Tab-separated table of C-alpha atoms in Angstrom:
chain	number	residue	atom	x	y	z
A	1	MET	CA	17.185	-13.602	25.093
A	2	VAL	CA	16.397	-12.207	21.668
A	3	ALA	CA	18.462	-9.482	20.289
A	4	GLY	CA	18.703	-7.609	16.934
A	5	GLU	CA	17.773	-4.412	15.254
A	6	PHE	CA	14.189	-3.227	14.889
A	7	GLY	CA	12.005	-4.794	12.148
A	8	LEU	CA	13.783	-8.192	11.878
A	9	GLY	CA	10.636	-10.091	13.222
A	10	LYS	CA	11.895	-10.809	16.708
A	11	SER	CA	8.437	-10.498	18.314
A	12	THR	CA	6.767	-12.433	15.569
A	13	LEU	CA	9.264	-15.308	15.895
A	14	VAL	CA	8.856	-15.444	19.640
A	15	ASN	CA	5.165	-15.662	19.473
A	16	SER	CA	5.478	-18.404	16.847
A	17	LEU	CA	7.924	-20.410	19.021
A	18	PHE	CA	5.730	-20.475	21.979
A	19	LEU	CA	2.338	-20.252	20.286
A	20	ASN	CA	1.443	-17.186	22.437
A	21	ASP	CA	1.068	-13.479	22.010
A	22	LEU	CA	3.591	-11.945	24.422
A	23	TYR	CA	3.407	-8.440	23.019
A	24	LYS	CA	-0.289	-7.600	23.301
A	25	GLU	CA	0.432	-4.349	25.066
A	26	ARG	CA	3.408	-3.289	23.056
A	27	LYS	CA	3.203	0.215	21.575
A	28	LEU	CA	4.690	0.794	18.211
A	29	LEU	CA	6.860	3.864	18.221
A	30	ASN	CA	6.957	6.506	15.544
A	31	ALA	CA	10.193	7.739	13.918
A	32	GLU	CA	10.694	10.622	16.362
A	33	GLU	CA	10.099	8.344	19.411
A	34	ARG	CA	12.479	5.728	18.076
A	35	ILE	CA	15.225	8.358	17.756
A	36	LYS	CA	14.895	9.110	21.512
A	37	GLN	CA	14.606	5.502	22.525
A	38	THR	CA	17.427	3.877	24.301
A	39	VAL	CA	18.351	0.264	24.754
A	40	GLU	CA	16.103	-1.346	27.297
A	41	ILE	CA	15.621	-4.802	28.901
A	42	THR	CA	12.083	-6.239	28.999
A	43	LYS	CA	11.008	-9.648	30.418
A	44	HIS	CA	8.052	-11.807	29.537
A	45	THR	CA	7.112	-15.072	31.197
A	46	VAL	CA	5.416	-17.873	29.382
A	47	ASP	CA	4.102	-21.284	30.486
A	48	ILE	CA	4.098	-24.064	27.877
A	49	GLU	CA	3.568	-27.816	27.785
A	50	GLU	CA	5.773	-30.059	25.686
A	51	LYS	CA	4.799	-33.790	25.585
A	52	GLY	CA	3.125	-33.584	29.035
A	53	VAL	CA	6.009	-31.655	30.598
A	54	LYS	CA	5.129	-28.174	31.759
A	55	LEU	CA	7.790	-25.429	31.273
A	56	LYS	CA	8.038	-21.909	32.574
A	57	LEU	CA	10.255	-19.830	30.392
A	58	THR	CA	11.413	-16.202	30.606
A	59	ILE	CA	11.910	-14.365	27.337
A	60	VAL	CA	14.191	-11.283	27.599
A	61	ASP	CA	13.803	-8.660	24.835
A	62	VAL	CA	16.194	-5.787	23.991
A	63	PRO	CA	14.090	-3.105	22.379
A	64	GLY	CA	16.027	-0.184	20.969
A	65	PHE	CA	19.188	-2.243	20.220
A	66	GLY	CA	20.958	-1.006	17.110
A	67	ASP	CA	18.447	1.724	16.250
A	68	ALA	CA	20.546	4.728	17.171
A	69	ILE	CA	22.834	6.701	14.760
A	70	ASN	CA	25.779	6.031	17.139
A	71	ASN	CA	25.668	2.478	18.372
A	72	THR	CA	28.938	2.604	20.317
A	73	GLU	CA	28.752	0.240	23.318
A	74	CYS	CA	25.005	-0.282	22.826
A	75	TRP	CA	25.422	-3.772	24.023
A	76	THR	CA	26.509	-2.679	27.491
A	77	PRO	CA	22.958	-2.844	29.064
A	78	VAL	CA	22.729	-6.392	27.792
A	79	THR	CA	26.093	-7.501	29.346
A	80	ASP	CA	25.139	-5.640	32.525
A	81	TYR	CA	21.896	-7.516	32.710
A	82	ILE	CA	23.577	-10.870	32.218
A	83	ASN	CA	26.187	-10.063	34.881
A	84	GLN	CA	23.441	-8.983	37.234
A	85	GLN	CA	21.737	-12.363	36.900
A	86	PHE	CA	25.054	-14.086	37.526
A	87	GLU	CA	25.772	-11.913	40.648
A	88	GLN	CA	22.320	-12.586	42.101
A	89	TYR	CA	22.682	-16.372	41.611
A	90	PHE	CA	26.145	-16.079	43.204
A	91	ARG	CA	24.774	-14.411	46.181
A	92	ASP	CA	21.913	-16.988	46.547
A	93	GLU	CA	24.312	-19.833	46.162
A	94	SER	CA	26.577	-18.380	48.779
A	95	GLY	CA	23.703	-17.799	51.261
A	96	LEU	CA	22.313	-20.041	53.977
A	97	ASN	CA	19.218	-21.309	52.184
A	98	ARG	CA	20.426	-22.848	48.938
A	99	LYS	CA	17.639	-25.392	48.356
A	100	ASN	CA	15.130	-23.184	46.490
A	101	ILE	CA	17.369	-20.922	44.356
A	102	GLN	CA	15.495	-19.217	41.493
A	103	ASP	CA	17.635	-19.465	38.368
A	104	ASN	CA	17.154	-16.304	36.257
A	105	ARG	CA	20.425	-16.611	34.395
A	106	VAL	CA	20.343	-16.120	30.586
A	107	HIS	CA	20.888	-19.532	28.975
A	108	CYS	CA	20.569	-18.710	25.376
A	109	CYS	CA	20.813	-15.555	23.147
A	110	LEU	CA	19.123	-15.704	19.796
A	111	TYR	CA	20.868	-12.983	17.718
A	112	PHE	CA	18.929	-11.846	14.586
A	113	ILE	CA	21.142	-11.073	11.459
A	114	SER	CA	19.569	-8.995	8.771
A	115	PRO	CA	18.898	-10.793	5.478
A	116	PHE	CA	19.400	-7.664	3.448
A	117	GLY	CA	23.158	-7.143	4.136
A	118	GLN	CA	26.277	-8.865	2.828
A	119	GLY	CA	27.007	-10.990	5.910
A	120	LEU	CA	27.793	-9.566	9.298
A	121	ARG	CA	27.872	-5.843	10.096
A	122	PRO	CA	30.382	-4.407	12.527
A	123	ILE	CA	27.699	-4.120	15.174
A	124	ASP	CA	26.912	-7.844	14.749
A	125	VAL	CA	30.497	-8.791	15.236
A	126	GLU	CA	30.992	-6.570	18.383
A	127	PHE	CA	27.743	-7.693	19.924
A	128	MET	CA	28.442	-11.425	19.691
A	129	LYS	CA	32.078	-10.969	20.773
A	130	ALA	CA	30.880	-9.023	23.833
A	131	LEU	CA	28.443	-11.819	24.708
A	132	GLN	CA	30.371	-14.912	23.695
A	133	ASP	CA	31.885	-15.595	27.126
A	134	LYS	CA	28.670	-14.834	29.033
A	135	VAL	CA	25.939	-16.720	27.182
A	136	ASN	CA	25.292	-19.332	24.517
A	137	VAL	CA	24.974	-17.205	21.343
A	138	VAL	CA	22.783	-18.794	18.564
A	139	PRO	CA	22.836	-16.752	15.365
A	140	LEU	CA	19.700	-16.559	13.154
A	141	ILE	CA	19.089	-15.244	9.706
A	142	ALA	CA	15.880	-13.224	10.036
A	143	LYS	CA	13.048	-13.049	7.587
A	144	ALA	CA	14.388	-15.942	5.414
A	145	ASP	CA	11.341	-15.648	3.165
A	146	CYS	CA	12.974	-12.505	1.658
A	147	LEU	CA	15.662	-14.790	0.072
A	148	THR	CA	15.783	-17.602	-2.397
A	149	PRO	CA	17.177	-20.942	-1.308
A	150	SER	CA	20.414	-20.281	-3.195
A	151	GLU	CA	20.777	-16.768	-1.568
A	152	ILE	CA	20.175	-18.343	1.928
A	153	LYS	CA	22.856	-20.966	1.346
A	154	LYS	CA	25.330	-18.273	0.231
A	155	LEU	CA	24.533	-15.987	3.027
A	156	LYS	CA	24.964	-18.862	5.591
A	157	GLU	CA	28.358	-19.785	4.159
A	158	GLN	CA	29.468	-16.082	4.332
A	159	VAL	CA	28.247	-15.693	8.028
A	160	ARG	CA	30.022	-18.855	9.016
A	161	GLU	CA	33.251	-17.725	7.362
A	162	GLU	CA	33.055	-14.343	9.055
A	163	ILE	CA	32.384	-15.957	12.468
A	164	ASP	CA	35.512	-17.998	12.062
A	165	LYS	CA	37.480	-14.963	10.689
A	166	TYR	CA	36.600	-12.745	13.652
A	167	GLY	CA	37.008	-15.567	16.210
A	168	ILE	CA	33.405	-15.466	17.387
A	169	LYS	CA	32.421	-18.259	19.730
A	170	ILE	CA	28.863	-19.469	19.155
A	171	TYR	CA	27.009	-22.297	20.723
A	172	GLN	CA	28.503	-25.605	19.836
A	173	PHE	CA	26.334	-28.729	19.837
A	174	PRO	CA	27.753	-31.575	21.896
A	175	ASP	CA	29.460	-34.562	20.375
A	176	CYS	CA	28.725	-38.149	21.393
A	177	ASP	CA	31.375	-40.683	22.513
A	178	SER	CA	32.750	-43.220	19.988
A	179	ASP	CA	31.725	-46.127	22.128
A	180	GLU	CA	27.972	-45.089	22.156
A	181	ASP	CA	25.419	-47.336	20.663
A	182	GLU	CA	24.077	-46.894	17.073
A	183	GLU	CA	20.947	-44.942	18.145
A	184	ILE	CA	23.176	-42.333	19.901
A	185	LYS	CA	25.469	-42.275	16.775
A	186	GLN	CA	22.426	-41.527	14.601
A	187	GLN	CA	21.480	-38.719	16.908
A	188	ASP	CA	25.010	-37.450	16.547
A	189	LYS	CA	24.709	-37.313	12.776
A	190	GLY	CA	21.545	-35.156	13.424
A	191	LEU	CA	23.647	-32.927	15.684
A	192	LYS	CA	26.273	-32.366	13.045
A	193	MET	CA	23.539	-31.508	10.528
A	194	LEU	CA	22.209	-28.965	13.104
A	195	GLN	CA	25.706	-27.439	13.453
A	196	GLU	CA	26.061	-27.263	9.742
A	197	SER	CA	22.622	-25.487	9.595
A	198	LEU	CA	23.921	-22.563	11.596
A	199	PRO	CA	23.014	-19.758	11.367
A	200	PHE	CA	19.338	-20.888	11.318
A	201	ALA	CA	17.324	-19.310	8.594
A	202	VAL	CA	13.936	-18.514	10.317
A	203	ILE	CA	10.520	-17.376	9.422
A	204	GLY	CA	7.831	-16.269	11.969
A	205	GLY	CA	4.124	-16.199	11.536
A	206	ASN	CA	0.966	-17.213	13.380
A	207	THR	CA	-1.536	-16.889	10.488
A	208	VAL	CA	-3.138	-20.141	9.595
A	209	VAL	CA	-3.432	-20.914	5.860
A	210	GLU	CA	-4.651	-23.937	3.934
A	211	VAL	CA	-2.192	-25.998	1.956
A	212	ARG	CA	-3.058	-29.147	0.058
A	213	GLY	CA	-6.188	-29.494	2.266
A	214	GLN	CA	-4.317	-29.045	5.505
A	215	ARG	CA	-4.345	-25.980	7.759
A	216	VAL	CA	-0.788	-24.946	8.617
A	217	ARG	CA	0.946	-21.856	9.962
A	218	GLY	CA	2.481	-19.739	7.196
A	219	ARG	CA	2.731	-16.443	5.246
A	220	LEU	CA	0.624	-15.888	2.125
A	221	TYR	CA	2.294	-14.117	-0.815
A	222	PRO	CA	1.069	-13.476	-4.381
A	223	TRP	CA	3.570	-15.979	-5.575
A	224	GLY	CA	2.777	-18.761	-3.014
A	225	ILE	CA	2.755	-19.778	0.492
A	226	VAL	CA	5.723	-20.003	2.921
A	227	GLU	CA	5.106	-22.654	5.624
A	228	VAL	CA	6.637	-21.788	8.931
A	229	GLU	CA	7.212	-25.339	10.079
A	230	ASN	CA	8.092	-26.807	6.692
A	231	PRO	CA	11.821	-27.866	7.016
A	232	SER	CA	12.267	-27.300	3.147
A	233	HIS	CA	11.156	-23.679	3.636
A	234	CYS	CA	13.194	-22.634	6.693
A	235	ASP	CA	14.882	-23.855	9.873
A	236	PHE	CA	12.134	-22.788	12.273
A	237	GLY	CA	11.422	-26.499	13.306
A	238	LYS	CA	15.092	-27.159	13.963
A	239	LEU	CA	15.363	-24.027	16.168
A	240	ARG	CA	12.245	-24.886	18.201
A	241	ASN	CA	13.300	-28.420	18.709
A	242	MET	CA	16.724	-27.407	19.857
A	243	LEU	CA	15.395	-24.834	22.353
A	244	ILE	CA	12.549	-26.824	23.840
A	245	ARG	CA	13.186	-30.542	23.273
A	246	THR	CA	16.617	-31.695	22.579
A	247	HIS	CA	19.078	-29.116	23.768
A	248	MET	CA	17.420	-27.211	26.672
A	249	HIS	CA	19.485	-29.091	29.363
A	250	ASP	CA	22.721	-28.767	27.448
A	251	LEU	CA	22.195	-24.996	27.119
A	252	LYS	CA	21.615	-24.804	30.902
A	253	ASP	CA	24.620	-27.101	31.600
A	254	THR	CA	26.932	-25.026	29.395
A	255	THR	CA	25.784	-21.840	31.185
A	256	ASN	CA	26.399	-23.412	34.544
A	257	ASP	CA	29.597	-25.247	33.954
A	258	CYS	CA	31.253	-22.760	31.628
A	259	HIS	CA	29.904	-19.205	31.550
A	260	TYR	CA	28.818	-18.988	35.257
A	261	GLU	CA	31.868	-20.790	36.565
A	262	ASN	CA	34.098	-18.278	34.688
A	263	TYR	CA	32.176	-15.390	36.262
A	264	ARG	CA	32.271	-17.129	39.821
A	265	ALA	CA	35.982	-17.769	39.570
A	266	GLN	CA	36.595	-14.159	38.464
A	267	CYS	CA	34.510	-12.841	41.448
A	268	ILE	CA	36.354	-15.002	43.988
A	269	GLN	CA	39.738	-14.098	42.522
A	270	ASN	CA	38.819	-10.295	42.694
A	271	MET	CA	37.700	-10.657	46.321
A	272	THR	CA	40.769	-12.600	47.324
A	273	SER	CA	43.052	-9.909	45.743
A	274	LYS	CA	41.197	-7.317	47.708
A	275	MET	CA	41.487	-9.369	50.916
A	276	ASN	CA	45.237	-9.647	50.443
A	277	ALA	CA	45.589	-5.979	49.805
A	278	ASP	CA	43.255	-4.832	52.591
A	279	LYS	CA	42.051	-7.181	55.313
A	280	ARG	CA	38.923	-5.028	55.919
A	281	VAL	CA	36.916	-6.279	52.993
A	282	GLU	CA	33.194	-5.637	53.483
A	283	SER	CA	31.111	-7.947	51.435
A	284	PRO	CA	27.724	-9.697	52.033
A	285	ILE	CA	29.143	-12.696	50.191
A	286	PRO	CA	31.375	-15.114	52.220
A	287	ILE	CA	34.852	-15.028	50.837
A	288	LEU	CA	36.040	-18.433	49.889
A	289	PRO	CA	39.866	-19.269	49.576
A	290	LEU	CA	41.068	-19.328	46.113
A	291	SER	CA	43.216	-22.367	45.283
A	292	THR	CA	46.194	-20.844	43.655
A	293	PRO	CA	49.970	-21.579	44.053
A	294	ALA	CA	50.575	-18.181	45.790
A	295	VAL	CA	47.823	-18.860	48.421
A	296	GLU	CA	49.007	-22.367	49.004
A	297	THR	CA	52.577	-21.197	49.496
A	298	GLU	CA	51.420	-18.511	52.001
A	299	ASN	CA	49.435	-21.027	53.926
A	300	LEU	CA	52.353	-23.499	54.034
A	301	ILE	CA	54.691	-20.642	55.402
A	302	LYS	CA	52.070	-19.791	58.105
A	303	LYS	CA	51.924	-23.475	59.236
A	304	LYS	CA	55.813	-23.623	59.429
A	305	ASP	CA	55.900	-20.477	61.540
A	306	GLU	CA	53.353	-21.908	63.856
A	307	GLU	CA	55.314	-25.200	64.307
A	308	LEU	CA	58.595	-23.092	64.976
A	309	ARG	CA	56.720	-21.070	67.581
A	310	ARG	CA	55.449	-24.209	69.381
A	311	MET	CA	58.946	-25.744	69.347
A	312	GLN	CA	60.482	-22.531	70.928
A	313	GLN	CA	57.809	-22.695	73.659
A	314	MET	CA	58.622	-26.291	74.391
A	315	LEU	CA	62.274	-25.525	74.597
A	316	GLN	CA	61.768	-22.621	76.968
A	317	LYS	CA	59.642	-24.902	79.257
A	318	MET	CA	62.315	-27.565	79.259
A	319	GLN	CA	65.101	-25.010	80.114
A	320	GLN	CA	62.885	-23.727	83.074
A	321	GLN	CA	62.401	-27.245	84.344
A	322	MET	CA	66.115	-28.076	84.158
A	323	HIS	CA	67.057	-24.676	85.895
A	324	GLY	CA	64.487	-25.545	88.614
A	325	GLN	CA	66.051	-28.990	89.124
A	326	ASP	CA	69.654	-27.445	89.555
A	327	LEU	CA	68.451	-25.154	92.249
């Protein structure tokens, strides 16, 4: 998922990441049309091949986000969409045929931060806080070629300070165990460098230019050329490697083991509460017992009641037999 206000280069960056033009049929809106536009959810599917491995990815865009004068609760369509994908997966997982479940859950959200402000705006803080428990949020500084290296460094430090200040939970790169071999430890150093690079300062562009006799993707300016894949110019290479090569599985695992499990536990708890309040719960999803102390205590009491009932029946039979023998 990519999210951010209009004009931050989201479409250009997505096309640069996957070497494809996913927005061929996009219609650019004029000022009057943009005023009337509401937040929408659009999906694009792209097939890529990375080192002989074919991948099918779904990119979810959020046009209209942050463009209104009043942006109160403008992230609601986004959170609703993520919850809908969780709900659909929960229903499929609870059904009879669980072998070929299609996973449409959102595993990563790239959030674009404007390079023209002084850190995070209120809408940036509220959006990331609304999504932090539902999806892996990766903040990006958009259009990094608008800033000098010192300005990028200063903005990154300010954004990191504000993320800590407001308690925003962004995606954390995994740590390696202390007993791992040297190769893994070297990789761990690279992961720490990635974590320190957040938020990634990125530049998008599919124009091919010639630099030192080599043809590279970049942006041509009167003062020089900015290379999209040059690590000394921006963090585009780090972002692409993280998404497609090194951390794709960890993003999916974090979604499944953390965000989805929290949603699933909440759903089961809500259904169990309704079942206790009203036994006539109508739901297409099978209700699973929730392992909580209250439920376990209730089950134990029921078992004790059944044992007492059986003992009373046995005593009655013995009394009847003894009464028959006396006669």
